[in-house]
Amino acid sequence: MNVIDLLADLQAQHDKTTAHAGELRDRIEHLTAALAEAEARLADLAATQKVIAELAPAQDEPEPPETSTAYQAIVNAFNQHPDQAFRARELHELLGMPTDEASVNVTRARLGRLTRQGFLTQPGRGRYQKRT
């Protein structure tokens, strides 16, 4: 194989890989947009649930923590590290979740809810720890 054939083969591989990378970027953009929509919907649902809970008559039994995957991952992290206080961003890093501001804000809302439900305490501003 001469140098010209080798360069042509390298260029073909480069073009193919560039096209594949473009396809992957498009898929990432689509999934990122879908995730943002889902997180926004979750935030809307949480806010709606909070308003309805405030308007509903008081019940004797406290509401159990959410059982959804995100809540379960948060609860599991606190169960694994019961003596450690976390910030929302630290929790995202520990769980391998996205650390963009919108995602972290949704988790802050979840942490606030778990605090109101009595599962967590706030030993400092923006820090959350499992209630012992």
mmCIF file of C-alpha atoms in Angstrom:
data_model
loop_
_atom_site.group_PDB
_atom_site.id
_atom_site.type_symbol
_atom_site.label_atom_id
_atom_site.label_comp_id
_atom_site.label_asym_id
_atom_site.label_seq_id
_atom_site.Cartn_x
_atom_site.Cartn_y
_atom_site.Cartn_z
ATOM 1 C CA MET A 1 0.000 0.000 0.000
ATOM 2 C CA ASN A 2 1.455 3.329 -1.011
ATOM 3 C CA VAL A 3 1.213 6.586 0.900
ATOM 4 C CA ILE A 4 -1.605 7.950 -1.280
ATOM 5 C CA ASP A 5 -3.760 4.872 -0.654
ATOM 6 C CA LEU A 6 -2.980 5.056 3.054
ATOM 7 C CA LEU A 7 -3.960 8.736 3.196
ATOM 8 C CA ALA A 8 -7.167 8.020 1.272
ATOM 9 C CA ASP A 9 -8.026 5.209 3.667
ATOM 10 C CA LEU A 10 -7.333 7.450 6.666
ATOM 11 C CA GLN A 11 -9.512 10.186 5.168
ATOM 12 C CA ALA A 12 -12.346 7.704 4.607
ATOM 13 C CA GLN A 13 -12.091 6.522 8.223
ATOM 14 C CA HIS A 14 -12.006 10.150 9.381
ATOM 15 C CA ASP A 15 -15.120 10.998 7.365
ATOM 16 C CA LYS A 16 -16.958 7.925 8.646
ATOM 17 C CA THR A 17 -16.029 8.686 12.271
ATOM 18 C CA THR A 18 -16.982 12.349 11.833
ATOM 19 C CA ALA A 19 -20.406 11.320 10.542
ATOM 20 C CA HIS A 20 -20.852 8.883 13.438
ATOM 21 C CA ALA A 21 -19.850 11.563 15.947
ATOM 22 C CA GLY A 22 -22.404 13.916 14.378
ATOM 23 C CA GLU A 23 -25.115 11.286 14.707
ATOM 24 C CA LEU A 24 -24.182 10.747 18.355
ATOM 25 C CA ARG A 25 -24.273 14.500 19.016
ATOM 26 C CA ASP A 26 -27.744 14.665 17.470
ATOM 27 C CA ARG A 27 -28.917 11.804 19.689
ATOM 28 C CA ILE A 28 -27.403 13.488 22.758
ATOM 29 C CA GLU A 29 -29.190 16.742 21.905
ATOM 30 C CA HIS A 30 -32.478 14.884 21.507
ATOM 31 C CA LEU A 31 -32.033 12.977 24.775
ATOM 32 C CA THR A 32 -30.951 16.145 26.605
ATOM 33 C CA ALA A 33 -34.063 17.953 25.416
ATOM 34 C CA ALA A 34 -36.282 15.009 26.383
ATOM 35 C CA LEU A 35 -34.644 14.838 29.807
ATOM 36 C CA ALA A 36 -35.134 18.572 30.355
ATOM 37 C CA GLU A 37 -38.817 18.211 29.450
ATOM 38 C CA ALA A 38 -39.222 15.259 31.807
ATOM 39 C CA GLU A 39 -37.440 17.067 34.669
ATOM 40 C CA ALA A 40 -39.595 20.171 34.107
ATOM 41 C CA ARG A 41 -42.703 17.991 34.165
ATOM 42 C CA LEU A 42 -41.519 16.366 37.393
ATOM 43 C CA ALA A 43 -40.945 19.788 38.940
ATOM 44 C CA ASP A 44 -44.437 20.881 37.851
ATOM 45 C CA LEU A 45 -45.965 17.724 39.292
ATOM 46 C CA ALA A 46 -44.062 18.165 42.567
ATOM 47 C CA ALA A 47 -45.249 21.766 42.847
ATOM 48 C CA THR A 48 -48.827 20.730 42.097
ATOM 49 C CA GLN A 49 -48.629 17.936 44.631
ATOM 50 C CA LYS A 50 -47.266 20.363 47.226
ATOM 51 C CA VAL A 51 -50.109 22.840 46.658
ATOM 52 C CA ILE A 52 -52.728 20.105 46.829
ATOM 53 C CA ALA A 53 -51.132 18.678 49.988
ATOM 54 C CA GLU A 54 -51.238 22.115 51.611
ATOM 55 C CA LEU A 55 -54.890 22.569 50.666
ATOM 56 C CA ALA A 56 -55.977 19.050 51.654
ATOM 57 C CA PRO A 57 -57.162 18.440 55.205
ATOM 58 C CA ALA A 58 -54.400 17.415 57.602
ATOM 59 C CA GLN A 59 -53.948 13.690 58.067
ATOM 60 C CA ASP A 60 -52.623 11.912 61.134
ATOM 61 C CA GLU A 61 -50.146 9.767 59.197
ATOM 62 C CA PRO A 62 -47.082 11.405 57.615
ATOM 63 C CA GLU A 63 -46.712 10.870 53.901
ATOM 64 C CA PRO A 64 -44.061 8.249 53.061
ATOM 65 C CA PRO A 65 -41.097 9.312 50.905
ATOM 66 C CA GLU A 66 -41.499 9.025 47.146
ATOM 67 C CA THR A 67 -40.641 5.660 45.669
ATOM 68 C CA SER A 68 -39.617 6.871 42.217
ATOM 69 C CA THR A 69 -36.168 6.023 40.926
ATOM 70 C CA ALA A 70 -34.654 9.477 41.584
ATOM 71 C CA TYR A 71 -36.016 9.616 45.127
ATOM 72 C CA GLN A 72 -34.901 6.046 45.762
ATOM 73 C CA ALA A 73 -31.375 6.834 44.561
ATOM 74 C CA ILE A 74 -31.245 9.844 46.898
ATOM 75 C CA VAL A 75 -32.578 7.839 49.856
ATOM 76 C CA ASN A 76 -30.128 5.012 49.129
ATOM 77 C CA ALA A 77 -27.204 7.467 49.066
ATOM 78 C CA PHE A 78 -28.174 8.841 52.473
ATOM 79 C CA ASN A 79 -28.668 5.304 53.827
ATOM 80 C CA GLN A 80 -25.167 4.368 52.650
ATOM 81 C CA HIS A 81 -23.651 7.527 54.194
ATOM 82 C CA PRO A 82 -25.863 8.240 57.240
ATOM 83 C CA ASP A 83 -23.330 10.461 59.028
ATOM 84 C CA GLN A 84 -22.389 12.577 56.006
ATOM 85 C CA ALA A 85 -24.026 15.858 55.006
ATOM 86 C CA PHE A 86 -24.352 16.528 51.278
ATOM 87 C CA ARG A 87 -25.037 19.511 49.089
ATOM 88 C CA ALA A 88 -27.293 18.809 46.104
ATOM 89 C CA ARG A 89 -24.408 19.098 43.630
ATOM 90 C CA GLU A 90 -22.243 16.728 45.713
ATOM 91 C CA LEU A 91 -25.096 14.236 45.732
ATOM 92 C CA HIS A 92 -25.336 14.463 41.930
ATOM 93 C CA GLU A 93 -21.609 13.806 41.617
ATOM 94 C CA LEU A 94 -21.829 10.841 43.998
ATOM 95 C CA LEU A 95 -24.756 9.345 42.070
ATOM 96 C CA GLY A 96 -23.326 10.109 38.635
ATOM 97 C CA MET A 97 -26.273 12.372 37.806
ATOM 98 C CA PRO A 98 -26.002 15.435 35.525
ATOM 99 C CA THR A 99 -24.644 18.476 37.360
ATOM 100 C CA ASP A 100 -26.320 21.146 35.229
ATOM 101 C CA GLU A 101 -28.141 23.779 37.268
ATOM 102 C CA ALA A 102 -31.656 22.701 36.240
ATOM 103 C CA SER A 103 -31.096 19.081 37.306
ATOM 104 C CA VAL A 104 -29.481 20.123 40.581
ATOM 105 C CA ASN A 105 -32.424 22.469 41.299
ATOM 106 C CA VAL A 106 -34.880 19.594 40.857
ATOM 107 C CA THR A 107 -32.840 17.585 43.355
ATOM 108 C CA ARG A 108 -32.851 20.533 45.774
ATOM 109 C CA ALA A 109 -36.651 20.456 45.629
ATOM 110 C CA ARG A 110 -36.608 16.702 46.276
ATOM 111 C CA LEU A 111 -34.248 17.170 49.224
ATOM 112 C CA GLY A 112 -36.551 19.838 50.630
ATOM 113 C CA ARG A 113 -39.469 17.467 50.373
ATOM 114 C CA LEU A 114 -37.573 14.656 52.073
ATOM 115 C CA THR A 115 -36.660 17.143 54.817
ATOM 116 C CA ARG A 116 -40.303 18.166 55.282
ATOM 117 C CA GLN A 117 -41.258 14.493 55.434
ATOM 118 C CA GLY A 118 -38.771 14.004 58.259
ATOM 119 C CA PHE A 119 -36.340 11.696 56.473
ATOM 120 C CA LEU A 120 -33.554 14.310 56.272
ATOM 121 C CA THR A 121 -32.309 17.185 58.413
ATOM 122 C CA GLN A 122 -30.488 20.350 57.390
ATOM 123 C CA PRO A 123 -27.355 20.722 59.540
ATOM 124 C CA GLY A 124 -26.456 23.873 57.592
ATOM 125 C CA ARG A 125 -27.744 26.019 54.765
ATOM 126 C CA GLY A 126 -27.911 23.920 51.611
ATOM 127 C CA ARG A 127 -26.635 20.802 53.369
ATOM 128 C CA TYR A 128 -28.743 17.705 53.962
ATOM 129 C CA GLN A 129 -28.157 14.700 56.187
ATOM 130 C CA LYS A 130 -30.083 11.597 57.121
ATOM 131 C CA ARG A 131 -32.145 12.068 60.296
ATOM 132 C CA THR A 132 -30.864 9.766 63.015
#
